[in-house]
DNA sequence: TCGCCAGTGTTACTAAATAACGTATCGGAA
DNA sequence: TTCCGATACGTTATTTAGTAACACTGGCGA
């Protein structure tokens, strides 16, 4: 993610927290910065490592709590198939993201598709959808 | 999954292995039986536990190897968001499944939707898609 | 009969995530 | 001001998930 996108997302996060009466504490902000600045999806334990030279004593719950918080605000998405996390620059109120993940360069594109699939079982009420496409992005198919 | 579905799936597995020159060994068959007979998605370590009274000394690689084999044949799918596995009674040659998972009763419905989403980034070539919908099935919304 | 190879056994380890509980800080009510 | 409750964070320990690496075996073809 580019620097400008990243800082925009940070500002958006500040605003979002203000609106909702949530606190973007230093740890949370730092984790968000790291996720946004990371090249591709990032593992929780890599975040932990990145966090530690500065924070010193961060342990798994620290980073998982921050990630949970950020996911709650929709600022970070989890890539379930990778056990990894990606930053999100979209302003999406509701609804899940549809992720396109390049297996070569690791970049993740996010789209917001139609919430309801055409072929759901009758009467099935969807709460949350996980949609992750793995393949090769435009740059990597050349 | 009902008993008849389960035994049909087992027969289909036998046939499929025959066709492909693969061997449905006792362990693989037993794991498939367990997955098919399980009530909802099953965790690898639960399979391991279920396996052990009989096999005695099964260890993680045993069950993961069997699951990998069965997934390769499309007889089992992994639910990425749950780190769990479900049996598959469909005969689908290619293409990923779309799963509808009831958070109440745990049942999983499998559909095979349109392979290509309408809103993929330009030039993105999809290899594999993970599509998992969580919610409430018809029976559990009443 | 030899040697390969797929399948399995086994040990050990890495990675991912959470439970449970203690501590600090801050803002509002008494 | 003091106390209280809530929220966030620190810390220890444990559980859950998955894999690497190597040894062994039994069948099958040369």
Short mmCIF file of C-alpha atoms (C1' of nucleotides) in Angstrom, two decimals:
data_model
loop_
_atom_site.label_atom_id
_atom_site.label_comp_id
_atom_site.label_asym_id
_atom_site.label_seq_id
_atom_site.Cartn_x
_atom_site.Cartn_y
_atom_site.Cartn_z
CA UNK A 1 0.00 0.00 0.00
CA UNK A 2 1.31 3.43 -0.92
CA UNK A 3 2.30 5.95 1.70
CA UNK A 4 -0.48 8.36 0.80
CA UNK A 5 -3.14 5.68 0.89
CA UNK A 6 -1.79 4.58 4.21
CA UNK A 7 -1.89 8.01 5.79
CA UNK A 8 -5.33 8.62 4.40
CA UNK A 9 -6.49 5.40 5.97
CA UNK A 10 -5.00 6.48 9.28
CA UNK A 11 -6.86 9.75 9.16
CA UNK A 12 -10.04 7.90 8.30
CA UNK A 13 -9.43 5.66 11.29
CA UNK A 14 -9.06 8.67 13.59
CA UNK A 15 -12.32 10.07 12.30
CA UNK A 16 -14.13 6.76 12.57
CA UNK A 17 -13.06 6.32 16.18
CA UNK A 18 -14.15 9.84 17.01
CA UNK A 19 -17.59 9.16 15.55
CA UNK A 20 -18.03 5.94 17.44
CA UNK A 21 -16.56 7.02 20.72
CA UNK A 22 -13.76 4.46 20.40
CA UNK A 23 -10.17 5.13 21.27
CA UNK A 24 -7.40 4.67 18.74
CA UNK A 25 -4.74 4.06 21.35
CA UNK A 26 -1.03 4.09 20.48
CA UNK A 27 -0.86 0.31 20.20
CA UNK A 28 -3.91 0.11 17.98
CA UNK A 29 -2.64 2.91 15.82
CA UNK A 30 0.78 1.35 15.53
CA UNK A 31 -0.69 -2.02 14.55
CA UNK A 32 -2.86 -0.35 11.95
CA UNK A 33 0.16 1.50 10.58
CA UNK A 34 2.08 -1.75 10.35
CA UNK A 35 -0.73 -3.60 8.62
CA UNK A 36 -1.30 -0.76 6.17
CA UNK A 37 2.38 -0.42 5.47
CA UNK A 38 3.01 -4.12 5.05
CA UNK A 39 3.70 -5.59 1.67
CA UNK A 40 0.74 -7.94 1.32
CA UNK A 41 -1.10 -9.89 3.99
CA UNK A 42 0.70 -9.95 7.33
CA UNK A 43 0.75 -12.67 9.96
CA UNK A 44 -0.08 -11.83 13.55
CA UNK A 45 3.25 -13.09 14.78
CA UNK A 46 5.13 -11.02 12.22
CA UNK A 47 3.31 -7.99 13.54
CA UNK A 48 4.34 -9.07 17.00
CA UNK A 49 7.97 -9.22 15.95
CA UNK A 50 7.73 -5.86 14.22
CA UNK A 51 6.14 -4.42 17.31
CA UNK A 52 8.71 -5.67 19.75
CA UNK A 53 11.85 -3.72 18.94
CA UNK A 54 9.87 -0.64 19.90
CA UNK A 55 7.35 -1.84 22.45
CA UNK A 56 9.69 -4.37 23.94
CA UNK A 57 7.32 -6.77 25.57
CA UNK A 58 4.36 -7.28 23.27
CA UNK A 59 2.81 -10.71 23.53
CA UNK A 60 0.22 -12.47 21.36
CA UNK A 61 -2.87 -11.08 23.13
CA UNK A 62 -1.60 -7.55 22.55
CA UNK A 63 -1.60 -7.87 18.81
CA UNK A 64 -4.73 -10.01 18.60
CA UNK A 65 -6.65 -7.51 20.68
CA UNK A 66 -5.56 -4.67 18.46
CA UNK A 67 -6.46 -6.65 15.35
CA UNK A 68 -9.88 -7.54 16.75
CA UNK A 69 -10.53 -3.90 17.48
CA UNK A 70 -9.47 -2.82 14.01
CA UNK A 71 -11.50 -5.55 12.36
CA UNK A 72 -14.51 -4.44 14.34
CA UNK A 73 -14.13 -1.04 12.75
CA UNK A 74 -13.64 -2.57 9.33
CA UNK A 75 -10.15 -1.11 9.05
CA UNK A 76 -8.51 -4.50 8.79
CA UNK A 77 -9.69 -7.72 7.20
CA UNK A 78 -8.57 -11.22 7.98
CA UNK A 79 -7.60 -13.46 5.12
CA UNK A 80 -8.95 -16.68 6.52
CA UNK A 81 -7.21 -18.98 4.11
CA UNK A 82 -3.84 -17.50 5.05
CA UNK A 83 -4.31 -16.73 8.71
CA UNK A 84 -3.17 -13.26 7.82
CA UNK A 85 -4.45 -9.72 7.86
CA UNK A 86 -4.76 -6.91 5.35
CA UNK A 87 -5.43 -3.25 5.74
CA UNK A 88 -8.52 -1.73 4.24
CA UNK A 89 -8.71 1.71 2.70
CA UNK A 90 -12.34 1.50 1.65
CA UNK A 91 -15.01 3.23 3.60
CA UNK A 92 -17.52 0.46 3.78
CA UNK A 93 -20.27 0.73 6.31
CA UNK A 94 -21.45 -2.82 6.19
CA UNK A 95 -21.02 -5.98 4.24
CA UNK A 96 -18.02 -8.13 3.71
CA UNK A 97 -15.17 -7.55 1.38
CA UNK A 98 -14.29 -9.72 -1.55
CA UNK A 99 -10.55 -10.21 -1.72
CA UNK A 100 -8.40 -10.92 -4.75
CA UNK A 101 -5.01 -12.12 -3.62
CA UNK A 102 -2.10 -12.52 -5.99
CA UNK A 103 -0.11 -15.62 -5.13
CA UNK A 104 2.95 -14.19 -6.84
CA UNK A 105 3.38 -10.68 -5.53
CA UNK A 106 1.08 -10.91 -2.55
CA UNK A 107 -0.92 -7.82 -3.30
CA UNK A 108 -4.54 -7.84 -2.27
CA UNK A 109 -7.30 -6.06 -4.14
CA UNK A 110 -10.52 -5.48 -2.36
CA UNK A 111 -13.94 -5.30 -3.96
CA UNK A 112 -17.41 -5.12 -2.59
CA UNK A 113 -19.65 -7.39 -4.53
CA UNK A 114 -23.29 -8.24 -4.37
CA UNK A 115 -24.04 -9.29 -0.85
CA UNK A 116 -26.46 -12.05 -1.73
CA UNK A 117 -25.35 -14.91 -3.91
CA UNK A 118 -27.90 -16.09 -6.41
CA UNK A 119 -27.80 -19.70 -5.39
CA UNK A 120 -28.17 -19.69 -1.64
CA UNK A 121 -30.21 -22.50 -0.13
CA UNK A 122 -33.80 -21.46 0.31
CA UNK A 123 -34.39 -19.69 3.57
CA UNK A 124 -30.73 -19.30 4.42
CA UNK A 125 -30.03 -15.95 6.07
CA UNK A 126 -26.44 -14.82 5.65
CA UNK A 127 -24.70 -12.98 8.48
CA UNK A 128 -21.17 -12.90 7.22
CA UNK A 129 -19.43 -14.01 4.07
CA UNK A 130 -15.82 -14.94 3.51
CA UNK A 131 -14.87 -14.52 -0.13
CA UNK A 132 -11.23 -14.91 -1.08
CA UNK A 133 -9.96 -15.40 -4.61
CA UNK A 134 -6.42 -16.61 -5.12
CA UNK A 135 -4.67 -16.26 -8.43
CA UNK A 136 -2.44 -13.94 -10.35
CA UNK A 137 -2.90 -10.24 -10.74
CA UNK A 138 -2.55 -8.37 -13.95
CA UNK A 139 1.10 -7.54 -13.42
CA UNK A 140 2.08 -11.09 -12.60
CA UNK A 141 0.38 -12.82 -15.52
CA UNK A 142 2.74 -11.15 -18.02
CA UNK B 1 -25.11 -36.14 6.77
CA UNK B 2 -27.50 -39.05 6.45
CA UNK B 3 -26.33 -42.62 6.42
CA UNK B 4 -27.39 -43.21 2.83
CA UNK B 5 -25.65 -40.09 1.58
CA UNK B 6 -22.58 -41.11 3.47
CA UNK B 7 -22.41 -44.60 2.01
CA UNK B 8 -23.11 -43.26 -1.45
CA UNK B 9 -20.22 -40.87 -1.03
CA UNK B 10 -17.99 -43.73 0.06
CA UNK B 11 -18.87 -45.71 -3.02
CA UNK B 12 -18.21 -42.65 -5.16
CA UNK B 13 -14.84 -42.32 -3.48
CA UNK B 14 -13.98 -45.93 -4.29
CA UNK B 15 -14.89 -45.35 -7.91
CA UNK B 16 -12.99 -42.09 -8.12
CA UNK B 17 -9.83 -43.67 -6.74
CA UNK B 18 -10.14 -46.54 -9.18
CA UNK B 19 -10.39 -44.09 -12.07
CA UNK B 20 -7.40 -42.12 -10.99
CA UNK B 21 -5.20 -44.97 -9.92
CA UNK B 22 -5.20 -43.73 -6.34
CA UNK B 23 -5.53 -45.96 -3.32
CA UNK B 24 -8.27 -45.47 -0.78
CA UNK B 25 -6.32 -47.07 2.04
CA UNK B 26 -7.98 -48.05 5.34
CA UNK B 27 -6.84 -44.88 7.07
CA UNK B 28 -8.05 -42.65 4.27
CA UNK B 29 -11.33 -44.48 4.10
CA UNK B 30 -11.80 -44.28 7.83
CA UNK B 31 -11.10 -40.54 7.88
CA UNK B 32 -13.55 -40.03 5.05
CA UNK B 33 -16.17 -42.04 6.92
CA UNK B 34 -15.64 -39.95 10.01
CA UNK B 35 -15.85 -36.66 8.14
CA UNK B 36 -18.96 -37.73 6.28
CA UNK B 37 -20.58 -39.05 9.41
CA UNK B 38 -19.73 -36.03 11.53
CA UNK B 39 -22.39 -33.60 12.56
CA UNK B 40 -21.16 -30.44 10.87
CA UNK B 41 -17.59 -29.33 10.19
CA UNK B 42 -14.99 -31.35 12.04
CA UNK B 43 -11.64 -30.25 13.41
CA UNK B 44 -8.52 -32.19 12.53
CA UNK B 45 -7.72 -32.88 16.17
CA UNK B 46 -11.22 -34.15 16.81
CA UNK B 47 -10.74 -36.60 13.98
CA UNK B 48 -7.49 -37.58 15.57
CA UNK B 49 -9.23 -38.28 18.83
CA UNK B 50 -11.95 -40.25 17.11
CA UNK B 51 -9.34 -42.21 15.25
CA UNK B 52 -7.30 -43.14 18.27
CA UNK B 53 -9.47 -45.54 20.21
CA UNK B 54 -9.27 -47.77 17.18
CA UNK B 55 -5.96 -46.99 15.55
CA UNK B 56 -4.24 -46.41 18.84
CA UNK B 57 -1.33 -44.27 17.83
CA UNK B 58 -2.53 -41.79 15.23
CA UNK B 59 -0.66 -38.51 15.30
CA UNK B 60 -1.32 -35.21 13.55
CA UNK B 61 0.47 -36.02 10.29
CA UNK B 62 -1.67 -39.13 9.91
CA UNK B 63 -4.92 -37.24 9.81
CA UNK B 64 -3.56 -34.26 7.87
CA UNK B 65 -2.15 -36.55 5.21
CA UNK B 66 -5.46 -38.30 4.85
CA UNK B 67 -7.31 -35.00 4.68
CA UNK B 68 -4.93 -33.65 2.06
CA UNK B 69 -5.46 -36.71 -0.04
CA UNK B 70 -9.23 -36.50 0.25
CA UNK B 71 -9.22 -32.78 -0.52
CA UNK B 72 -7.14 -33.49 -3.60
CA UNK B 73 -9.92 -35.74 -4.79
CA UNK B 74 -12.55 -33.18 -3.90
CA UNK B 75 -14.16 -35.51 -1.40
CA UNK B 76 -13.53 -33.18 1.50
CA UNK B 77 -13.48 -29.41 1.71
CA UNK B 78 -11.78 -27.26 4.25
CA UNK B 79 -13.77 -24.53 5.91
CA UNK B 80 -11.02 -21.97 6.13
CA UNK B 81 -12.77 -19.66 8.54
CA UNK B 82 -13.23 -22.50 11.02
CA UNK B 83 -10.10 -24.52 10.47
CA UNK B 84 -12.43 -27.45 9.99
CA UNK B 85 -13.39 -29.93 7.33
CA UNK B 86 -16.61 -31.07 5.71
CA UNK B 87 -17.45 -34.04 3.56
CA UNK B 88 -18.63 -33.52 0.04
CA UNK B 89 -21.24 -35.63 -1.68
CA UNK B 90 -21.24 -33.72 -4.92
CA UNK B 91 -19.50 -35.01 -7.96
CA UNK B 92 -17.74 -31.89 -9.05
CA UNK B 93 -14.90 -32.22 -11.48
CA UNK B 94 -13.43 -28.81 -11.02
CA UNK B 95 -14.13 -25.47 -9.44
CA UNK B 96 -14.52 -24.58 -5.85
CA UNK B 97 -17.51 -25.09 -3.68
CA UNK B 98 -19.58 -22.37 -2.14
CA UNK B 99 -20.43 -23.23 1.43
CA UNK B 100 -23.42 -22.12 3.48
CA UNK B 101 -22.75 -22.83 7.12
CA UNK B 102 -25.44 -22.55 9.76
CA UNK B 103 -24.00 -21.07 12.93
CA UNK B 104 -26.80 -22.65 14.97
CA UNK B 105 -27.01 -26.28 13.94
CA UNK B 106 -23.67 -26.53 12.17
CA UNK B 107 -25.00 -28.03 8.98
CA UNK B 108 -23.21 -27.12 5.81
CA UNK B 109 -24.88 -26.80 2.44
CA UNK B 110 -22.72 -26.89 -0.62
CA UNK B 111 -23.44 -25.11 -3.88
CA UNK B 112 -21.47 -24.59 -6.99
CA UNK B 113 -21.92 -21.08 -8.19
CA UNK B 114 -20.64 -19.16 -11.13
CA UNK B 115 -16.88 -19.47 -11.16
CA UNK B 116 -16.14 -15.92 -12.18
CA UNK B 117 -17.26 -13.03 -10.02
CA UNK B 118 -18.51 -10.07 -11.93
CA UNK B 119 -16.26 -7.55 -10.30
CA UNK B 120 -12.79 -9.04 -10.41
CA UNK B 121 -9.92 -6.61 -10.94
CA UNK B 122 -9.03 -6.35 -14.59
CA UNK B 123 -6.60 -9.00 -15.68
CA UNK B 124 -6.84 -11.02 -12.49
CA UNK B 125 -6.75 -14.74 -13.19
CA UNK B 126 -8.38 -16.80 -10.46
CA UNK B 127 -6.90 -20.16 -9.51
CA UNK B 128 -8.90 -20.97 -6.45
CA UNK B 129 -11.74 -19.32 -4.58
CA UNK B 130 -12.76 -19.63 -0.97
CA UNK B 131 -16.41 -18.77 -0.52
CA UNK B 132 -17.99 -19.35 2.87
CA UNK B 133 -21.28 -17.90 4.01
CA UNK B 134 -22.15 -17.97 7.69
CA UNK B 135 -25.66 -17.49 8.91
CA UNK B 136 -28.79 -19.38 9.78
CA UNK B 137 -30.37 -22.13 7.76
CA UNK B 138 -34.05 -22.41 7.07
CA UNK B 139 -34.72 -24.67 10.04
CA UNK B 140 -32.93 -22.42 12.50
CA UNK B 141 -34.53 -19.12 11.52
CA UNK B 142 -37.96 -20.29 12.72
"C1'" DT C 1 16.33 -60.65 -6.04
"C1'" DC C 2 17.04 -56.01 -5.99
"C1'" DG C 3 15.66 -51.43 -5.61
"C1'" DC C 4 12.27 -48.07 -5.85
"C1'" DC C 5 8.34 -45.71 -4.03
"C1'" DA C 6 3.96 -44.66 -1.96
"C1'" DG C 7 2.10 -44.88 2.47
"C1'" DT C 8 2.58 -44.78 7.23
"C1'" DG C 9 4.92 -44.30 12.00
"C1'" DT C 10 7.31 -41.26 14.91
"C1'" DT C 11 9.61 -37.35 17.03
"C1'" DA C 12 9.92 -32.86 17.39
"C1'" DC C 13 8.87 -28.48 16.36
"C1'" DT C 14 6.70 -24.13 14.61
"C1'" DA C 15 2.68 -21.32 14.17
"C1'" DA C 16 -1.89 -19.56 15.60
"C1'" DA C 17 -4.97 -18.28 19.01
"C1'" DT C 18 -7.09 -17.82 23.49
"C1'" DA C 19 -8.04 -18.27 28.69
"C1'" DA C 20 -7.46 -16.32 32.86
"C1'" DC C 21 -6.04 -13.02 35.85
"C1'" DG C 22 -3.47 -8.94 37.41
"C1'" DT C 23 -2.59 -3.89 36.79
"C1'" DA C 24 -3.13 0.85 35.29
"C1'" DT C 25 -5.72 4.72 33.86
"C1'" DC C 26 -9.51 7.74 33.29
"C1'" DG C 27 -14.00 9.78 33.68
"C1'" DG C 28 -18.11 10.25 36.19
"C1'" DA C 29 -20.94 9.80 40.51
"C1'" DA C 30 -21.22 10.28 45.48
"C1'" DT D 1 -11.97 14.74 46.77
"C1'" DT D 2 -12.65 9.99 46.93
"C1'" DC D 3 -14.44 6.07 45.21
"C1'" DC D 4 -16.14 3.29 41.59
"C1'" DG D 5 -16.61 0.96 37.34
"C1'" DA D 6 -15.14 0.40 32.73
"C1'" DT D 7 -11.72 -0.05 29.33
"C1'" DA D 8 -7.24 -1.14 27.87
"C1'" DC D 9 -3.09 -3.33 28.53
"C1'" DG D 10 0.47 -6.67 30.80
"C1'" DT D 11 1.58 -11.32 31.79
"C1'" DT D 12 1.59 -16.31 32.27
"C1'" DA D 13 0.19 -20.34 30.60
"C1'" DT D 14 -2.20 -23.34 27.72
"C1'" DT D 15 -4.66 -25.01 23.85
"C1'" DT D 16 -5.19 -25.70 19.03
"C1'" DA D 17 -3.34 -26.09 14.26
"C1'" DG D 18 -0.11 -27.60 11.14
"C1'" DT D 19 4.47 -29.17 9.32
"C1'" DA D 20 9.44 -30.78 8.89
"C1'" DA D 21 12.28 -34.48 8.86
"C1'" DC D 22 13.46 -39.01 9.00
"C1'" DA D 23 12.71 -44.06 9.68
"C1'" DC D 24 10.28 -48.15 8.31
"C1'" DT D 25 7.55 -51.33 5.57
"C1'" DG D 26 5.40 -53.85 2.01
"C1'" DG D 27 4.26 -54.21 -2.75
"C1'" DC D 28 5.58 -54.12 -7.44
"C1'" DG D 29 8.21 -53.83 -11.54
"C1'" DA D 30 12.99 -54.50 -13.69
#
